[in-house]
PDB file of C-alpha atoms and ligand atoms in Angstrom:
ATOM      1  CA  MET A   1      34.475 -54.872  -4.770  1.00 54.00           C
ATOM      2  CA  SER A   2      36.560 -53.757  -1.806  1.00 70.00           C
ATOM      3  CA  GLN A   3      36.794 -50.186  -0.554  1.00 83.00           C
ATOM      4  CA  PRO A   4      39.717 -48.137  -1.891  1.00 93.00           C
ATOM      5  CA  GLN A   5      42.428 -47.913   0.744  1.00 95.00           C
ATOM      6  CA  SER A   6      45.154 -46.253  -1.328  1.00 96.00           C
ATOM      7  CA  PHE A   7      45.118 -42.486  -1.763  1.00 96.00           C
ATOM      8  CA  THR A   8      48.281 -42.079  -3.785  1.00 96.00           C
ATOM      9  CA  PRO A   9      47.232 -40.354  -7.035  1.00 95.00           C
ATOM     10  CA  GLU A  10      46.680 -42.717  -9.979  1.00 94.00           C
ATOM     11  CA  ASN A  11      49.360 -41.043 -12.046  1.00 91.00           C
ATOM     12  CA  VAL A  12      52.130 -41.377  -9.459  1.00 94.00           C
ATOM     13  CA  PRO A  13      53.856 -44.687 -10.091  1.00 94.00           C
ATOM     14  CA  ILE A  14      56.149 -46.029  -7.367  1.00 96.00           C
ATOM     15  CA  THR A  15      58.955 -46.943  -9.690  1.00 94.00           C
ATOM     16  CA  LYS A  16      61.647 -49.525  -9.068  1.00 89.00           C
ATOM     17  CA  ARG A  17      65.020 -48.065  -9.992  1.00 93.00           C
ATOM     18  CA  ASN A  18      68.300 -49.707  -9.317  1.00 90.00           C
ATOM     19  CA  PRO A  19      71.137 -47.206  -9.452  1.00 90.00           C
ATOM     20  CA  GLN A  20      74.585 -48.397  -8.460  1.00 83.00           C
ATOM     21  CA  LEU A  21      76.604 -45.299  -7.892  1.00 90.00           C
ATOM     22  CA  ASP A  22      80.320 -45.092  -7.427  1.00 94.00           C
ATOM     23  CA  LEU A  23      80.707 -43.084  -4.241  1.00 97.00           C
ATOM     24  CA  ALA A  24      84.220 -44.093  -3.167  1.00 96.00           C
ATOM     25  CA  GLU A  25      86.010 -41.011  -4.427  1.00 97.00           C
ATOM     26  CA  ALA A  26      83.394 -38.587  -3.102  1.00 98.00           C
ATOM     27  CA  LEU A  27      83.245 -40.110   0.366  1.00 98.00           C
ATOM     28  CA  LYS A  28      86.949 -39.586   0.949  1.00 98.00           C
ATOM     29  CA  GLY A  29      86.377 -35.886   1.416  1.00 97.00           C
ATOM     30  CA  ASP A  30      83.866 -33.237   2.467  1.00 98.00           C
ATOM     31  CA  TRP A  31      81.700 -33.921  -0.548  1.00 98.00           C
ATOM     32  CA  MET A  32      79.059 -31.326   0.357  1.00 96.00           C
ATOM     33  CA  ASN A  33      80.722 -28.230  -0.996  1.00 94.00           C
ATOM     34  CA  ASN A  34      83.771 -28.706   1.231  1.00 96.00           C
ATOM     35  CA  HIS A  35      81.469 -27.887   4.119  1.00 97.00           C
ATOM     36  CA  GLN A  36      82.523 -29.970   7.112  1.00 97.00           C
ATOM     37  CA  PHE A  37      79.328 -29.681   9.099  1.00 98.00           C
ATOM     38  CA  ALA A  38      76.968 -30.158   6.134  1.00 97.00           C
ATOM     39  CA  THR A  39      78.901 -33.235   5.032  1.00 98.00           C
ATOM     40  CA  ALA A  40      78.817 -34.608   8.586  1.00 98.00           C
ATOM     41  CA  TRP A  41      75.074 -33.945   8.792  1.00 98.00           C
ATOM     42  CA  PHE A  42      74.219 -35.848   5.611  1.00 98.00           C
ATOM     43  CA  ASN A  43      76.635 -38.643   6.475  1.00 98.00           C
ATOM     44  CA  ALA A  44      75.013 -38.946   9.914  1.00 98.00           C
ATOM     45  CA  MET A  45      71.594 -39.133   8.257  1.00 98.00           C
ATOM     46  CA  SER A  46      72.842 -41.876   5.984  1.00 98.00           C
ATOM     47  CA  ILE A  47      74.027 -43.856   9.017  1.00 98.00           C
ATOM     48  CA  THR A  48      70.430 -44.047  10.300  1.00 98.00           C
ATOM     49  CA  PHE A  49      68.956 -45.318   7.013  1.00 98.00           C
ATOM     50  CA  PRO A  50      69.768 -49.042   6.797  1.00 98.00           C
ATOM     51  CA  LEU A  51      68.386 -49.789  10.264  1.00 98.00           C
ATOM     52  CA  GLY A  52      65.530 -47.337   9.869  1.00 98.00           C
ATOM     53  CA  GLU A  53      64.450 -48.561   6.453  1.00 98.00           C
ATOM     54  CA  GLN A  54      64.475 -52.200   7.550  1.00 98.00           C
ATOM     55  CA  PHE A  55      62.205 -51.177  10.412  1.00 98.00           C
ATOM     56  CA  PHE A  56      59.840 -49.328   8.021  1.00 98.00           C
ATOM     57  CA  ILE A  57      59.589 -52.365   5.745  1.00 98.00           C
ATOM     58  CA  ASN A  58      58.880 -54.699   8.664  1.00 98.00           C
ATOM     59  CA  SER A  59      56.290 -52.463  10.276  1.00 98.00           C
ATOM     60  CA  VAL A  60      54.320 -52.124   7.025  1.00 98.00           C
ATOM     61  CA  ARG A  61      54.708 -55.775   6.017  1.00 98.00           C
ATOM     62  CA  HIS A  62      53.281 -56.856   9.358  1.00 98.00           C
ATOM     63  CA  TYR A  63      49.845 -55.793   8.051  1.00 98.00           C
ATOM     64  CA  ARG A  64      50.052 -57.315   4.574  1.00 97.00           C
ATOM     65  CA  ASP A  65      47.110 -59.643   5.222  1.00 97.00           C
ATOM     66  CA  ARG A  66      44.885 -56.874   6.497  1.00 97.00           C
ATOM     67  CA  ILE A  67      44.925 -54.873   3.274  1.00 97.00           C
ATOM     68  CA  THR A  68      42.270 -55.664   0.688  1.00 96.00           C
ATOM     69  CA  ASP A  69      42.687 -52.921  -1.920  1.00 97.00           C
ATOM     70  CA  PRO A  70      44.821 -54.388  -4.765  1.00 97.00           C
ATOM     71  CA  LYS A  71      46.252 -50.936  -5.518  1.00 97.00           C
ATOM     72  CA  LEU A  72      47.534 -50.503  -1.972  1.00 98.00           C
ATOM     73  CA  LYS A  73      48.751 -54.118  -1.897  1.00 98.00           C
ATOM     74  CA  GLN A  74      50.863 -53.435  -4.974  1.00 98.00           C
ATOM     75  CA  GLU A  75      52.110 -50.141  -3.535  1.00 98.00           C
ATOM     76  CA  MET A  76      53.259 -51.949  -0.404  1.00 98.00           C
ATOM     77  CA  LYS A  77      55.388 -54.260  -2.553  1.00 98.00           C
ATOM     78  CA  ASP A  78      56.796 -51.299  -4.466  1.00 98.00           C
ATOM     79  CA  PHE A  79      57.518 -49.599  -1.156  1.00 98.00           C
ATOM     80  CA  TYR A  80      59.547 -52.610   0.073  1.00 98.00           C
ATOM     81  CA  SER A  81      61.480 -52.691  -3.205  1.00 97.00           C
ATOM     82  CA  GLN A  82      62.356 -49.024  -3.071  1.00 98.00           C
ATOM     83  CA  GLU A  83      63.353 -49.078   0.593  1.00 98.00           C
ATOM     84  CA  ALA A  84      65.380 -52.265   0.113  1.00 97.00           C
ATOM     85  CA  VAL A  85      67.483 -50.597  -2.585  1.00 97.00           C
ATOM     86  CA  HIS A  86      67.917 -47.495  -0.417  1.00 97.00           C
ATOM     87  CA  LEU A  87      69.013 -49.737   2.409  1.00 97.00           C
ATOM     88  CA  ARG A  88      71.538 -51.521   0.204  1.00 96.00           C
ATOM     89  CA  GLU A  89      72.991 -48.339  -1.274  1.00 96.00           C
ATOM     90  CA  HIS A  90      73.244 -46.568   2.091  1.00 98.00           C
ATOM     91  CA  GLN A  91      74.822 -49.618   3.690  1.00 97.00           C
ATOM     92  CA  ARG A  92      77.508 -49.495   1.009  1.00 97.00           C
ATOM     93  CA  TYR A  93      77.790 -45.739   1.493  1.00 98.00           C
ATOM     94  CA  ASN A  94      78.218 -46.118   5.252  1.00 98.00           C
ATOM     95  CA  GLU A  95      80.794 -48.874   5.011  1.00 98.00           C
ATOM     96  CA  LEU A  96      82.872 -46.965   2.465  1.00 98.00           C
ATOM     97  CA  LEU A  97      82.584 -43.788   4.490  1.00 98.00           C
ATOM     98  CA  CYS A  98      83.733 -45.379   7.723  1.00 98.00           C
ATOM     99  CA  ALA A  99      86.550 -47.372   6.105  1.00 98.00           C
ATOM    100  CA  GLN A 100      87.925 -44.332   4.342  1.00 97.00           C
ATOM    101  CA  ARG A 101      87.524 -41.738   7.055  1.00 98.00           C
ATOM    102  CA  GLY A 102      88.174 -43.765  10.155  1.00 97.00           C
ATOM    103  CA  TYR A 103      84.692 -43.625  11.691  1.00 98.00           C
ATOM    104  CA  ASP A 104      83.380 -46.544  13.711  1.00 98.00           C
ATOM    105  CA  LEU A 105      80.206 -47.870  12.093  1.00 98.00           C
ATOM    106  CA  GLU A 106      79.352 -50.078  15.029  1.00 98.00           C
ATOM    107  CA  GLU A 107      79.593 -47.221  17.473  1.00 98.00           C
ATOM    108  CA  LEU A 108      77.666 -44.946  15.126  1.00 98.00           C
ATOM    109  CA  GLU A 109      74.779 -47.405  14.827  1.00 98.00           C
ATOM    110  CA  LYS A 110      74.777 -48.532  18.442  1.00 97.00           C
ATOM    111  CA  PRO A 111      72.081 -46.299  20.030  1.00 95.00           C
ATOM    112  CA  LEU A 112      69.669 -46.794  17.139  1.00 97.00           C
ATOM    113  CA  ARG A 113      70.278 -50.544  17.025  1.00 97.00           C
ATOM    114  CA  LYS A 114      69.616 -50.813  20.755  1.00 97.00           C
ATOM    115  CA  ARG A 115      66.452 -48.749  20.576  1.00 96.00           C
ATOM    116  CA  MET A 116      65.114 -50.679  17.586  1.00 96.00           C
ATOM    117  CA  ALA A 117      65.542 -53.915  19.526  1.00 97.00           C
ATOM    118  CA  TRP A 118      63.723 -52.402  22.489  1.00 97.00           C
ATOM    119  CA  VAL A 119      60.905 -51.075  20.314  1.00 97.00           C
ATOM    120  CA  LYS A 120      60.450 -54.437  18.600  1.00 96.00           C
ATOM    121  CA  LYS A 121      60.061 -56.107  21.969  1.00 97.00           C
ATOM    122  CA  ASN A 122      57.998 -53.551  23.849  1.00 98.00           C
ATOM    123  CA  ILE A 123      55.924 -51.500  21.418  1.00 97.00           C
ATOM    124  CA  PRO A 124      52.760 -52.892  19.777  1.00 98.00           C
ATOM    125  CA  PRO A 125      52.904 -53.283  15.965  1.00 98.00           C
ATOM    126  CA  ARG A 126      50.319 -50.563  15.416  1.00 98.00           C
ATOM    127  CA  ASP A 127      52.427 -48.058  17.312  1.00 98.00           C
ATOM    128  CA  GLN A 128      55.508 -49.174  15.413  1.00 98.00           C
ATOM    129  CA  LEU A 129      53.653 -48.460  12.178  1.00 98.00           C
ATOM    130  CA  ALA A 130      52.657 -45.025  13.529  1.00 98.00           C
ATOM    131  CA  GLY A 131      56.385 -44.372  14.042  1.00 98.00           C
ATOM    132  CA  THR A 132      57.065 -45.330  10.435  1.00 98.00           C
ATOM    133  CA  VAL A 133      54.261 -43.045   9.250  1.00 98.00           C
ATOM    134  CA  ALA A 134      55.798 -40.160  11.213  1.00 98.00           C
ATOM    135  CA  VAL A 135      59.343 -40.669   9.948  1.00 98.00           C
ATOM    136  CA  GLU A 136      58.109 -41.156   6.389  1.00 98.00           C
ATOM    137  CA  HIS A 137      56.466 -37.756   6.645  1.00 98.00           C
ATOM    138  CA  MET A 138      59.666 -36.107   7.859  1.00 98.00           C
ATOM    139  CA  THR A 139      61.541 -37.809   5.039  1.00 97.00           C
ATOM    140  CA  ALA A 140      59.006 -36.533   2.508  1.00 97.00           C
ATOM    141  CA  VAL A 141      59.340 -32.974   3.833  1.00 97.00           C
ATOM    142  CA  LEU A 142      63.128 -33.143   3.562  1.00 95.00           C
ATOM    143  CA  ALA A 143      62.824 -34.728   0.120  1.00 95.00           C
ATOM    144  CA  GLU A 144      60.714 -31.809  -1.024  1.00 95.00           C
ATOM    145  CA  ARG A 145      63.375 -29.456   0.280  1.00 92.00           C
ATOM    146  CA  ALA A 146      66.083 -31.409  -1.545  1.00 92.00           C
ATOM    147  CA  LEU A 147      64.244 -31.281  -4.868  1.00 92.00           C
ATOM    148  CA  GLY A 148      62.776 -27.815  -4.464  1.00 85.00           C
ATOM    149  CA  THR A 149      63.715 -24.627  -6.204  1.00 70.00           C
ATOM    150  CA  ALA A 150      66.861 -23.602  -4.318  1.00 72.00           C
ATOM    151  CA  ASP A 151      69.321 -26.325  -5.281  1.00 80.00           C
ATOM    152  CA  LEU A 152      70.487 -27.782  -2.002  1.00 88.00           C
ATOM    153  CA  PHE A 153      73.220 -29.827  -3.645  1.00 92.00           C
ATOM    154  CA  LYS A 154      74.723 -27.062  -5.742  1.00 88.00           C
ATOM    155  CA  GLY A 155      78.468 -27.509  -5.505  1.00 91.00           C
ATOM    156  CA  ALA A 156      78.169 -30.987  -3.992  1.00 95.00           C
ATOM    157  CA  HIS A 157      80.043 -33.922  -5.547  1.00 97.00           C
ATOM    158  CA  PRO A 158      77.866 -34.971  -8.536  1.00 95.00           C
ATOM    159  CA  ALA A 159      77.666 -38.641  -7.491  1.00 96.00           C
ATOM    160  CA  MET A 160      76.435 -37.644  -4.040  1.00 97.00           C
ATOM    161  CA  ALA A 161      73.926 -35.142  -5.405  1.00 95.00           C
ATOM    162  CA  LYS A 162      72.640 -37.909  -7.669  1.00 95.00           C
ATOM    163  CA  LEU A 163      72.266 -40.366  -4.791  1.00 97.00           C
ATOM    164  CA  TRP A 164      70.429 -37.990  -2.484  1.00 97.00           C
ATOM    165  CA  LYS A 165      68.091 -36.717  -5.187  1.00 96.00           C
ATOM    166  CA  TRP A 166      67.235 -40.231  -6.370  1.00 97.00           C
ATOM    167  CA  HIS A 167      66.434 -41.193  -2.786  1.00 97.00           C
ATOM    168  CA  ALA A 168      64.366 -38.020  -2.351  1.00 97.00           C
ATOM    169  CA  VAL A 169      62.281 -38.725  -5.462  1.00 97.00           C
ATOM    170  CA  GLU A 170      61.434 -42.232  -4.325  1.00 98.00           C
ATOM    171  CA  GLU A 171      60.558 -41.035  -0.822  1.00 98.00           C
ATOM    172  CA  MET A 172      58.145 -38.652  -2.469  1.00 97.00           C
ATOM    173  CA  GLU A 173      56.595 -41.313  -4.672  1.00 98.00           C
ATOM    174  CA  HIS A 174      55.875 -43.651  -1.763  1.00 98.00           C
ATOM    175  CA  LYS A 175      55.175 -41.000   0.870  1.00 98.00           C
ATOM    176  CA  ALA A 176      51.589 -42.146   1.487  1.00 98.00           C
ATOM    177  CA  VAL A 177      52.008 -45.918   1.514  1.00 98.00           C
ATOM    178  CA  ALA A 178      52.670 -46.430   5.238  1.00 98.00           C
ATOM    179  CA  PHE A 179      50.082 -43.742   5.989  1.00 98.00           C
ATOM    180  CA  ASP A 180      47.363 -45.455   3.933  1.00 98.00           C
ATOM    181  CA  VAL A 181      48.125 -48.806   5.555  1.00 98.00           C
ATOM    182  CA  TYR A 182      47.951 -47.175   8.991  1.00 98.00           C
ATOM    183  CA  ARG A 183      44.592 -45.628   8.196  1.00 97.00           C
ATOM    184  CA  ALA A 184      43.243 -48.834   6.677  1.00 97.00           C
ATOM    185  CA  ILE A 185      44.006 -50.811   9.838  1.00 98.00           C
ATOM    186  CA  GLY A 186      42.245 -48.204  11.969  1.00 97.00           C
ATOM    187  CA  GLY A 187      45.277 -46.410  13.438  1.00 97.00           C
ATOM    188  CA  THR A 188      44.188 -43.453  15.538  1.00 97.00           C
ATOM    189  CA  GLU A 189      45.037 -39.794  15.033  1.00 97.00           C
ATOM    190  CA  LYS A 190      46.165 -39.509  18.621  1.00 97.00           C
ATOM    191  CA  MET A 191      48.704 -42.301  18.277  1.00 97.00           C
ATOM    192  CA  ARG A 192      49.935 -40.858  14.979  1.00 98.00           C
ATOM    193  CA  ARG A 193      50.584 -37.448  16.551  1.00 98.00           C
ATOM    194  CA  ALA A 194      52.270 -38.925  19.611  1.00 98.00           C
ATOM    195  CA  ALA A 195      54.484 -40.981  17.304  1.00 98.00           C
ATOM    196  CA  MET A 196      55.516 -37.812  15.490  1.00 98.00           C
ATOM    197  CA  ARG A 197      56.552 -36.060  18.700  1.00 98.00           C
ATOM    198  CA  ARG A 198      58.570 -39.070  19.778  1.00 97.00           C
ATOM    199  CA  SER A 199      60.130 -39.694  16.360  1.00 97.00           C
ATOM    200  CA  THR A 200      61.165 -36.062  15.937  1.00 97.00           C
ATOM    201  CA  PHE A 201      63.047 -36.211  19.202  1.00 97.00           C
ATOM    202  CA  PHE A 202      64.761 -39.524  18.480  1.00 97.00           C
ATOM    203  CA  LEU A 203      65.645 -38.794  14.858  1.00 96.00           C
ATOM    204  CA  THR A 204      67.261 -35.498  15.892  1.00 96.00           C
ATOM    205  CA  TRP A 205      69.045 -37.317  18.690  1.00 96.00           C
ATOM    206  CA  ASP A 206      70.370 -39.987  16.321  1.00 97.00           C
ATOM    207  CA  ILE A 207      71.613 -37.501  13.761  1.00 97.00           C
ATOM    208  CA  LEU A 208      73.333 -35.400  16.417  1.00 97.00           C
ATOM    209  CA  HIS A 209      74.941 -38.532  17.831  1.00 97.00           C
ATOM    210  CA  GLY A 210      76.359 -39.213  14.362  1.00 98.00           C
ATOM    211  CA  VAL A 211      77.469 -35.625  13.809  1.00 98.00           C
ATOM    212  CA  ARG A 212      79.254 -35.636  17.162  1.00 98.00           C
ATOM    213  CA  HIS A 213      81.108 -38.861  16.412  1.00 98.00           C
ATOM    214  CA  ILE A 214      82.119 -37.672  12.959  1.00 98.00           C
ATOM    215  CA  LEU A 215      83.279 -34.216  14.016  1.00 98.00           C
ATOM    216  CA  ARG A 216      85.205 -35.706  16.915  1.00 98.00           C
ATOM    217  CA  ARG A 217      87.035 -38.100  14.587  1.00 98.00           C
ATOM    218  CA  ASP A 218      87.647 -35.222  12.181  1.00 97.00           C
ATOM    219  CA  GLY A 219      89.235 -33.344  15.077  1.00 97.00           C
ATOM    220  CA  VAL A 220      86.858 -30.386  14.957  1.00 97.00           C
ATOM    221  CA  LEU A 221      84.282 -31.207  17.622  1.00 97.00           C
ATOM    222  CA  TRP A 222      85.206 -28.139  19.671  1.00 96.00           C
ATOM    223  CA  ASN A 223      85.706 -25.842  16.717  1.00 97.00           C
ATOM    224  CA  LEU A 224      83.164 -23.044  17.136  1.00 97.00           C
ATOM    225  CA  LYS A 225      83.506 -21.967  13.525  1.00 97.00           C
ATOM    226  CA  VAL A 226      82.367 -25.387  12.368  1.00 98.00           C
ATOM    227  CA  TRP A 227      79.290 -25.275  14.636  1.00 97.00           C
ATOM    228  CA  ALA A 228      78.483 -21.696  13.588  1.00 97.00           C
ATOM    229  CA  SER A 229      78.628 -22.763   9.935  1.00 97.00           C
ATOM    230  CA  GLY A 230      76.398 -25.687  10.922  1.00 97.00           C
ATOM    231  CA  PHE A 231      73.843 -23.334  12.382  1.00 97.00           C
ATOM    232  CA  VAL A 232      73.741 -21.357   9.129  1.00 96.00           C
ATOM    233  CA  PHE A 233      73.567 -24.587   7.122  1.00 95.00           C
ATOM    234  CA  LEU A 234      70.520 -25.705   9.123  1.00 96.00           C
ATOM    235  CA  PHE A 235      68.655 -22.507   9.892  1.00 95.00           C
ATOM    236  CA  GLY A 236      70.120 -19.836   7.589  1.00 92.00           C
ATOM    237  CA  LYS A 237      68.392 -18.201   4.627  1.00 88.00           C
ATOM    238  CA  GLN A 238      69.287 -21.094   2.329  1.00 86.00           C
ATOM    239  CA  GLY A 239      69.331 -23.509   5.270  1.00 90.00           C
ATOM    240  CA  VAL A 240      68.374 -27.132   4.876  1.00 92.00           C
ATOM    241  CA  LEU A 241      65.496 -26.780   7.350  1.00 93.00           C
ATOM    242  CA  ARG A 242      64.277 -23.523   5.850  1.00 89.00           C
ATOM    243  CA  GLY A 243      60.622 -23.742   4.870  1.00 89.00           C
ATOM    244  CA  THR A 244      60.161 -27.170   6.411  1.00 94.00           C
ATOM    245  CA  TRP A 245      58.282 -26.089   9.546  1.00 94.00           C
ATOM    246  CA  GLN A 246      54.856 -25.605   7.957  1.00 95.00           C
ATOM    247  CA  PRO A 247      54.782 -28.868   5.977  1.00 95.00           C
ATOM    248  CA  TYR A 248      56.100 -30.673   9.075  1.00 97.00           C
ATOM    249  CA  LYS A 249      53.306 -29.192  11.204  1.00 97.00           C
ATOM    250  CA  ASP A 250      50.618 -30.120   8.682  1.00 98.00           C
ATOM    251  CA  PHE A 251      50.974 -33.674   9.943  1.00 98.00           C
ATOM    252  CA  PHE A 252      49.172 -32.686  13.148  1.00 98.00           C
ATOM    253  CA  ALA A 253      46.002 -31.591  11.322  1.00 97.00           C
ATOM    254  CA  GLU A 254      42.913 -33.774  11.751  1.00 92.00           C
ATOM    255  CA  ASP A 255      42.351 -34.415   8.033  1.00 90.00           C
ATOM    256  CA  PHE A 256      46.012 -34.718   7.084  1.00 97.00           C
ATOM    257  CA  HIS A 257      47.022 -36.867   4.130  1.00 97.00           C
ATOM    258  CA  PRO A 258      50.522 -36.804   2.560  1.00 98.00           C
ATOM    259  CA  TRP A 259      49.093 -36.172  -0.915  1.00 97.00           C
ATOM    260  CA  ALA A 260      46.973 -33.221   0.226  1.00 95.00           C
ATOM    261  CA  HIS A 261      50.212 -31.462  -0.548  1.00 94.00           C
ATOM    262  CA  ASP A 262      50.824 -32.252  -4.198  1.00 94.00           C
ATOM    263  CA  THR A 263      54.497 -32.700  -5.073  1.00 94.00           C
ATOM    264  CA  GLN A 264      54.125 -34.435  -8.413  1.00 95.00           C
ATOM    265  CA  GLU A 265      55.780 -31.584 -10.260  1.00 95.00           C
ATOM    266  CA  LEU A 266      59.044 -32.142  -8.399  1.00 95.00           C
ATOM    267  CA  ILE A 267      59.049 -35.806  -9.421  1.00 95.00           C
ATOM    268  CA  GLU A 268      58.348 -34.888 -13.044  1.00 95.00           C
ATOM    269  CA  ASN A 269      61.098 -32.255 -13.073  1.00 93.00           C
ATOM    270  CA  TRP A 270      63.584 -34.777 -11.769  1.00 94.00           C
ATOM    271  CA  GLU A 271      62.524 -37.337 -14.394  1.00 93.00           C
ATOM    272  CA  MET A 272      63.023 -34.716 -17.094  1.00 92.00           C
ATOM    273  CA  GLN A 273      66.513 -33.893 -15.828  1.00 90.00           C
ATOM    274  CA  GLN A 274      67.427 -37.580 -16.069  1.00 89.00           C
ATOM    275  CA  GLN A 275      66.539 -37.604 -19.745  1.00 84.00           C
ATOM    276  CA  SER A 276      68.379 -34.434 -20.709  1.00 75.00           C
TER     277      SER A 276
HETATM  278 FE1  FE2 B 301      64.231 -44.629   1.809  1.00 73.45          FE
HETATM  279 FE1  FE2 B 302      60.582 -44.114   2.782  1.00 73.45          FE
END
């Protein structure tokens, strides 16, 4: 009998869902409450997903033969399935967005695409996996924010709210998969923390690159009002980053595990809303 390597709770299934949402109408406009900056921010995040998620899948799959625990083996497969559907839906999202609003997808993806190619060539697989572990944690923290008590998507176009919440739920379900693989292959704490510092910088950089492109094409790049509203959207009382600092920082603790912070209730609440 092999040692357990998965630490996702038994009663958290990593469920394959396959939503195909019609986003065309929503993406024509500022779907996030008519808020230009907030819409640009989420759209810029979406731009990073297809490339990012392909990288996550590859970096975890690289170690498929090193994992012996059947539970973790299965979770890895479920992780690929979930991320592959995210990738597909966000690719469609990004193409529709750019076609309808006159953004340049190639230019938007360029810095990330270049860096990914560099990383693939120059960074050892274990360090690549550490990067995935770090970004998966940031995603889980943002997912918790998106599904938490203050409804982030209140007033957003319903199809978009649906898409982001579905993605958030699945990020939460699989939040420990890359982490457990990393630990099982003997990834060090030091490398994990360094990866988080690096990934935080680059993810912020990528999103800001997207926001800049989008606001420039929208003709409001130098509009101070838009940036002031962006500041409130990010850091204000109801801001999207409000309350995320502590859970983000938890990652640096010696005994950190994604499920030390139990978020099952948020998944269950979402499931219940789907049925009603
Ligand atoms: Fe995802
Ligand atoms: Fe993920």
